[in-house]
Amino acid sequence: MKFVIKQEILLESLYHTSRAISPRNLIPILTGIKFDLTEEGLYLSASDSDISIRCLIPTQEIVEIREYGSIVIGGKYIVEIIKKLPNTNITIEVMDGHKMIVSTDNTEFNLNGINSNEFPNLDLEGTKEPIILKTNLIKKIISQTFFATSRNESRPLLTGINFRIDGDLMEVIATDSYRLAKKSIHLDRVLNDSINIVIPGKNLLELDKIIGDDNENLELHIFENKILFKYKEILFLSRLLSGTYPATSSIIPNEFKVQVECSCNGLFEMIDRASLLTSDRDKNTIKLELGHQEMVISSNSPEIGKVEEKMFVDSQDEISISFSSKYMLDSIKSFETNNVTLFMNNDNSPIIIKSVEDDSLIQLVLPIKTY
Amino acid sequence: MKFVIKQEILLESLYHTSRAISPRNLIPILTGIKFDLTEEGLYLSASDSDISIRCLIPTQEIVEIREYGSIVIGGKYIVEIIKKLPNTNITIEVMDGHKMIVSTDNTEFNLNGINSNEFPNLDLEGTKEPIILKTNLIKKIISQTFFATSRNESRPLLTGINFRIDGDLMEVIATDSYRLAKKSIHLDRVLNDSINIVIPGKNLLELDKIIGDDNENLELHIFENKILFKYKEILFLSRLLSGTYPATSSIIPNEFKVQVECSCNGLFEMIDRASLLTSDRDKNTIKLELGHQEMVISSNSPEIGKVEEKMFVDSQDEISISFSSKYMLDSIKSFETNNVTLFMNNDNSPIIIKSVEDDSLIQLVLPIKTY
């Protein structure tokens, strides 16, 4: 293998590929990135047990190709090395089958590689009829749901995000059993088979870092136990979590006795300040009291003191309810709208947050019973 | 105590004062900030065993003063609370001698304070003839020397920065015994008594965060075991480290057999890349070879590979010497010049880094003997 390539072109693809590398992987070959120079261009591949990524740098983006070939090279080092080289032409050459020479005019790195035959075969074939979403939409879906997934590995399914498709309706749900985020999207075609899969949340975060916030196509190829994303020249394969995601439709009430609309920013700032006097120990509990066209948010810490925040609201409803300020802040922050509306029934029933400006998103926070 | 003040004015002084608070202080009163409203204005004071800070917000910067008085309030909370309030008028009032009410139109914090009588008396009297430095100069002194102090508490003196004044010459020295930074400044007057003090390095870092990068005066009032800095309306008191700082003048050679000038950035980038294949375990050792108008920087890691960097230099001298790339990078980075010159004798004698563009700074790095 021997070729010449611009530093910034190689670096961008290396960054993307390296997201599939976990430096603590026990299998040495899986801490590496496979370089494979073919007629189509340079394929960079990496894989851990969770994610596989393959990026193609097409032939026309390579300055000069002298000899096809392949090698696997330590992922951590090669990214750092290319990053620190100036943005100039870099010559990359394999010597003796297991050494990689990376050179510019004044610099020569001579790196120990591994024969690429040892690298596992990644099955990155797509399906015939992928689902196509716009990249800025999938980024929004991730940012509006991921935070509600569980960090607790004792219920692995809840660390994932649930994607359900029925006809042309896609529902995306995340919950840690104390709060829930649900985003509904209409696809541009009707699917014959319904789909119900759970994608590991952290893998979607990695995908989120690779795709741009633009209006490009992202293809979703769904299989029995894996999902393949295709974005430009990048293939991103994630395993799926196995098991049945809890049914959540019955959790969201249909009728509400109490309803109050208020400024998204105003509510966020009130709760943010009130949460200053709360602690993780007591679940950051704050109290909301509604009545006489006034909403009062308060919290009380015997050691530090107490705080009371007031806001005029256009509602005659009355309620007194307590909840986690942290969860409520996450939920409010997920709306990119001017106003949000809180829907409640009593101090024991879920709080629903919606916005008339964006009916695709529903957030739910369970109240905390205080005595 | 009762007064009204603009949020941003109070917040700025609180930020400065809170630098003297260590949240893990075992003495409750020392985790607090003392508010003291007097005829001159609002004094904010805080102190731990290392630093004491007092800021004055003069009367003319306070919107309204209704009643003088004082209280001590938990430092961590009051800074967070004022930070999260909108930039509007804030009313602050002491109730029952130990409660502080912080309120705006819609927000009311009711905080538990401590009677200010328990707060220690801070002796912040200055001397009659302080040394006066410009703030941008003291910031430069700190950034060019601090990095060379020791992080190892087993030799406490080396965690400090040594200030020596003789006549009108001030020498500032930091060393961890493997490298040394020395900055020389001419004061605008001749001192009668010579001075030799060691200021804790981390305290100077805190001072650095408080003073602006401007051309204001910073007064240094030096005492037997403490130093008081005065900047605008801020008093900053630091203890001094006791003991005799090692004599360092004999360490810096006067004559050199080898001398090579090169681009500061170019040298930095070469060493930075070569250091990629080194590890902390072997002290990040790299090798410099000079000869035939060429400088070669190289490193070699049996597991990962090797690297060689070349640079044309205008020098006929020859040497082969090894040193810590990390220490050399710190030293080079401290120069704000286009070029630096390395002065050497042999592979066992200190490397001196200077720049013809700035003769106030000398950096020294000890070589590492390799076999």
PDB file of N, CA and C in Angstrom, chain A residues 262-304:
ATOM      1  N   CYS A 262     -46.895  28.606  30.071  1.00  0.00           N
ATOM      2  CA  CYS A 262     -46.000  29.683  30.493  1.00  0.00           C
ATOM      3  C   CYS A 262     -44.765  29.721  29.605  1.00  0.00           C
ATOM      4  N   SER A 263     -43.996  30.792  29.758  1.00  0.00           N
ATOM      5  CA  SER A 263     -42.780  30.976  28.972  1.00  0.00           C
ATOM      6  C   SER A 263     -41.785  29.869  29.292  1.00  0.00           C
ATOM      7  N   CYS A 264     -41.228  29.273  28.258  1.00  0.00           N
ATOM      8  CA  CYS A 264     -40.266  28.188  28.409  1.00  0.00           C
ATOM      9  C   CYS A 264     -39.041  28.669  29.201  1.00  0.00           C
ATOM     10  N   ASN A 265     -38.464  29.791  28.783  1.00  0.00           N
ATOM     11  CA  ASN A 265     -37.292  30.344  29.474  1.00  0.00           C
ATOM     12  C   ASN A 265     -37.611  30.757  30.900  1.00  0.00           C
ATOM     13  N   GLY A 266     -38.759  31.427  31.064  1.00  0.00           N
ATOM     14  CA  GLY A 266     -39.144  31.916  32.388  1.00  0.00           C
ATOM     15  C   GLY A 266     -39.275  30.765  33.369  1.00  0.00           C
ATOM     16  N   LEU A 267     -39.958  29.696  32.952  1.00  0.00           N
ATOM     17  CA  LEU A 267     -40.151  28.535  33.817  1.00  0.00           C
ATOM     18  C   LEU A 267     -38.812  27.871  34.126  1.00  0.00           C
ATOM     19  N   PHE A 268     -37.962  27.764  33.083  1.00  0.00           N
ATOM     20  CA  PHE A 268     -36.658  27.138  33.279  1.00  0.00           C
ATOM     21  C   PHE A 268     -35.859  27.897  34.339  1.00  0.00           C
ATOM     22  N   GLU A 269     -35.811  29.215  34.213  1.00  0.00           N
ATOM     23  CA  GLU A 269     -35.001  30.007  35.157  1.00  0.00           C
ATOM     24  C   GLU A 269     -35.527  29.931  36.585  1.00  0.00           C
ATOM     25  N   MET A 270     -36.863  29.954  36.736  1.00  0.00           N
ATOM     26  CA  MET A 270     -37.462  29.821  38.073  1.00  0.00           C
ATOM     27  C   MET A 270     -37.040  28.498  38.721  1.00  0.00           C
ATOM     28  N   ILE A 271     -37.203  27.417  37.974  1.00  0.00           N
ATOM     29  CA  ILE A 271     -36.906  26.097  38.531  1.00  0.00           C
ATOM     30  C   ILE A 271     -35.409  25.953  38.777  1.00  0.00           C
ATOM     31  N   ASP A 272     -34.608  26.522  37.854  1.00  0.00           N
ATOM     32  CA  ASP A 272     -33.160  26.459  37.991  1.00  0.00           C
ATOM     33  C   ASP A 272     -32.712  27.129  39.292  1.00  0.00           C
ATOM     34  N   ARG A 273     -33.274  28.290  39.584  1.00  0.00           N
ATOM     35  CA  ARG A 273     -32.908  28.980  40.834  1.00  0.00           C
ATOM     36  C   ARG A 273     -33.409  28.206  42.044  1.00  0.00           C
ATOM     37  N   ALA A 274     -34.663  27.738  41.972  1.00  0.00           N
ATOM     38  CA  ALA A 274     -35.232  27.019  43.117  1.00  0.00           C
ATOM     39  C   ALA A 274     -34.428  25.756  43.413  1.00  0.00           C
ATOM     40  N   SER A 275     -33.835  25.161  42.350  1.00  0.00           N
ATOM     41  CA  SER A 275     -33.098  23.910  42.547  1.00  0.00           C
ATOM     42  C   SER A 275     -31.776  24.140  43.268  1.00  0.00           C
ATOM     43  N   LEU A 276     -31.337  25.408  43.371  1.00  0.00           N
ATOM     44  CA  LEU A 276     -30.059  25.689  44.045  1.00  0.00           C
ATOM     45  C   LEU A 276     -30.072  25.208  45.491  1.00  0.00           C
ATOM     46  N   LEU A 277     -31.226  25.267  46.126  1.00  0.00           N
ATOM     47  CA  LEU A 277     -31.281  24.882  47.540  1.00  0.00           C
ATOM     48  C   LEU A 277     -31.734  23.434  47.721  1.00  0.00           C
ATOM     49  N   THR A 278     -31.682  22.628  46.651  1.00  0.00           N
ATOM     50  CA  THR A 278     -32.035  21.216  46.777  1.00  0.00           C
ATOM     51  C   THR A 278     -30.767  20.371  46.671  1.00  0.00           C
ATOM     52  N   SER A 279     -30.887  19.088  46.968  1.00  0.00           N
ATOM     53  CA  SER A 279     -29.708  18.223  46.860  1.00  0.00           C
ATOM     54  C   SER A 279     -30.089  16.908  46.200  1.00  0.00           C
ATOM     55  N   ASP A 280     -29.101  16.250  45.627  1.00  0.00           N
ATOM     56  CA  ASP A 280     -29.300  14.932  45.031  1.00  0.00           C
ATOM     57  C   ASP A 280     -29.936  13.972  46.030  1.00  0.00           C
ATOM     58  N   ARG A 281     -29.535  14.142  47.296  1.00  0.00           N
ATOM     59  CA  ARG A 281     -29.973  13.217  48.338  1.00  0.00           C
ATOM     60  C   ARG A 281     -31.507  13.170  48.412  1.00  0.00           C
ATOM     61  N   ASP A 282     -32.143  14.356  48.322  1.00  0.00           N
ATOM     62  CA  ASP A 282     -33.614  14.385  48.371  1.00  0.00           C
ATOM     63  C   ASP A 282     -34.196  14.513  46.957  1.00  0.00           C
ATOM     64  N   LYS A 283     -33.500  13.960  45.979  1.00  0.00           N
ATOM     65  CA  LYS A 283     -33.953  13.918  44.574  1.00  0.00           C
ATOM     66  C   LYS A 283     -34.216  15.307  43.994  1.00  0.00           C
ATOM     67  N   ASN A 284     -33.556  16.339  44.517  1.00  0.00           N
ATOM     68  CA  ASN A 284     -33.723  17.712  44.025  1.00  0.00           C
ATOM     69  C   ASN A 284     -35.192  18.126  43.966  1.00  0.00           C
ATOM     70  N   THR A 285     -35.924  17.734  44.992  1.00  0.00           N
ATOM     71  CA  THR A 285     -37.373  17.981  44.992  1.00  0.00           C
ATOM     72  C   THR A 285     -37.717  19.463  45.162  1.00  0.00           C
ATOM     73  N   ILE A 286     -38.601  19.954  44.310  1.00  0.00           N
ATOM     74  CA  ILE A 286     -39.167  21.292  44.484  1.00  0.00           C
ATOM     75  C   ILE A 286     -40.692  21.182  44.401  1.00  0.00           C
ATOM     76  N   LYS A 287     -41.353  22.258  44.827  1.00  0.00           N
ATOM     77  CA  LYS A 287     -42.812  22.232  44.898  1.00  0.00           C
ATOM     78  C   LYS A 287     -43.389  23.267  43.947  1.00  0.00           C
ATOM     79  N   LEU A 288     -44.470  22.907  43.263  1.00  0.00           N
ATOM     80  CA  LEU A 288     -45.184  23.852  42.398  1.00  0.00           C
ATOM     81  C   LEU A 288     -46.577  24.041  42.980  1.00  0.00           C
ATOM     82  N   GLU A 289     -46.953  25.309  43.194  1.00  0.00           N
ATOM     83  CA  GLU A 289     -48.308  25.593  43.672  1.00  0.00           C
ATOM     84  C   GLU A 289     -48.974  26.545  42.699  1.00  0.00           C
ATOM     85  N   LEU A 290     -50.199  26.191  42.311  1.00  0.00           N
ATOM     86  CA  LEU A 290     -50.916  26.980  41.327  1.00  0.00           C
ATOM     87  C   LEU A 290     -52.232  27.428  41.951  1.00  0.00           C
ATOM     88  N   GLY A 291     -52.601  28.677  41.720  1.00  0.00           N
ATOM     89  CA  GLY A 291     -53.874  29.173  42.241  1.00  0.00           C
ATOM     90  C   GLY A 291     -53.943  30.678  42.081  1.00  0.00           C
ATOM     91  N   HIS A 292     -55.139  31.223  41.873  1.00  0.00           N
ATOM     92  CA  HIS A 292     -55.324  32.676  41.769  1.00  0.00           C
ATOM     93  C   HIS A 292     -54.403  33.291  40.726  1.00  0.00           C
ATOM     94  N   GLN A 293     -54.316  32.668  39.574  1.00  0.00           N
ATOM     95  CA  GLN A 293     -53.511  33.172  38.454  1.00  0.00           C
ATOM     96  C   GLN A 293     -52.036  33.369  38.833  1.00  0.00           C
ATOM     97  N   GLU A 294     -51.553  32.597  39.786  1.00  0.00           N
ATOM     98  CA  GLU A 294     -50.148  32.703  40.175  1.00  0.00           C
ATOM     99  C   GLU A 294     -49.549  31.303  40.296  1.00  0.00           C
ATOM    100  N   MET A 295     -48.334  31.152  39.761  1.00  0.00           N
ATOM    101  CA  MET A 295     -47.617  29.895  39.946  1.00  0.00           C
ATOM    102  C   MET A 295     -46.452  30.188  40.879  1.00  0.00           C
ATOM    103  N   VAL A 296     -46.341  29.398  41.938  1.00  0.00           N
ATOM    104  CA  VAL A 296     -45.253  29.574  42.902  1.00  0.00           C
ATOM    105  C   VAL A 296     -44.409  28.305  42.911  1.00  0.00           C
ATOM    106  N   ILE A 297     -43.104  28.477  42.674  1.00  0.00           N
ATOM    107  CA  ILE A 297     -42.164  27.352  42.747  1.00  0.00           C
ATOM    108  C   ILE A 297     -41.339  27.573  44.008  1.00  0.00           C
ATOM    109  N   SER A 298     -41.220  26.552  44.843  1.00  0.00           N
ATOM    110  CA  SER A 298     -40.462  26.766  46.075  1.00  0.00           C
ATOM    111  C   SER A 298     -39.662  25.538  46.454  1.00  0.00           C
ATOM    112  N   SER A 299     -38.622  25.763  47.239  1.00  0.00           N
ATOM    113  CA  SER A 299     -37.904  24.648  47.830  1.00  0.00           C
ATOM    114  C   SER A 299     -37.370  25.081  49.166  1.00  0.00           C
ATOM    115  N   ASN A 300     -36.996  24.109  49.957  1.00  0.00           N
ATOM    116  CA  ASN A 300     -36.706  24.375  51.351  1.00  0.00           C
ATOM    117  C   ASN A 300     -35.643  23.401  51.819  1.00  0.00           C
ATOM    118  N   SER A 301     -34.527  23.935  52.263  1.00  0.00           N
ATOM    119  CA  SER A 301     -33.481  23.093  52.822  1.00  0.00           C
ATOM    120  C   SER A 301     -33.244  23.568  54.243  1.00  0.00           C
ATOM    121  N   PRO A 302     -33.556  22.742  55.256  1.00  0.00           N
ATOM    122  CA  PRO A 302     -33.452  23.211  56.648  1.00  0.00           C
ATOM    123  C   PRO A 302     -32.094  23.839  56.950  1.00  0.00           C
ATOM    124  N   GLU A 303     -31.019  23.285  56.363  1.00  0.00           N
ATOM    125  CA  GLU A 303     -29.692  23.801  56.704  1.00  0.00           C
ATOM    126  C   GLU A 303     -29.380  25.129  56.022  1.00  0.00           C
ATOM    127  N   ILE A 304     -29.783  25.244  54.730  1.00  0.00           N
ATOM    128  CA  ILE A 304     -29.322  26.391  53.950  1.00  0.00           C
ATOM    129  C   ILE A 304     -30.339  27.528  53.937  1.00  0.00           C
TER     130      ILE A 304
END
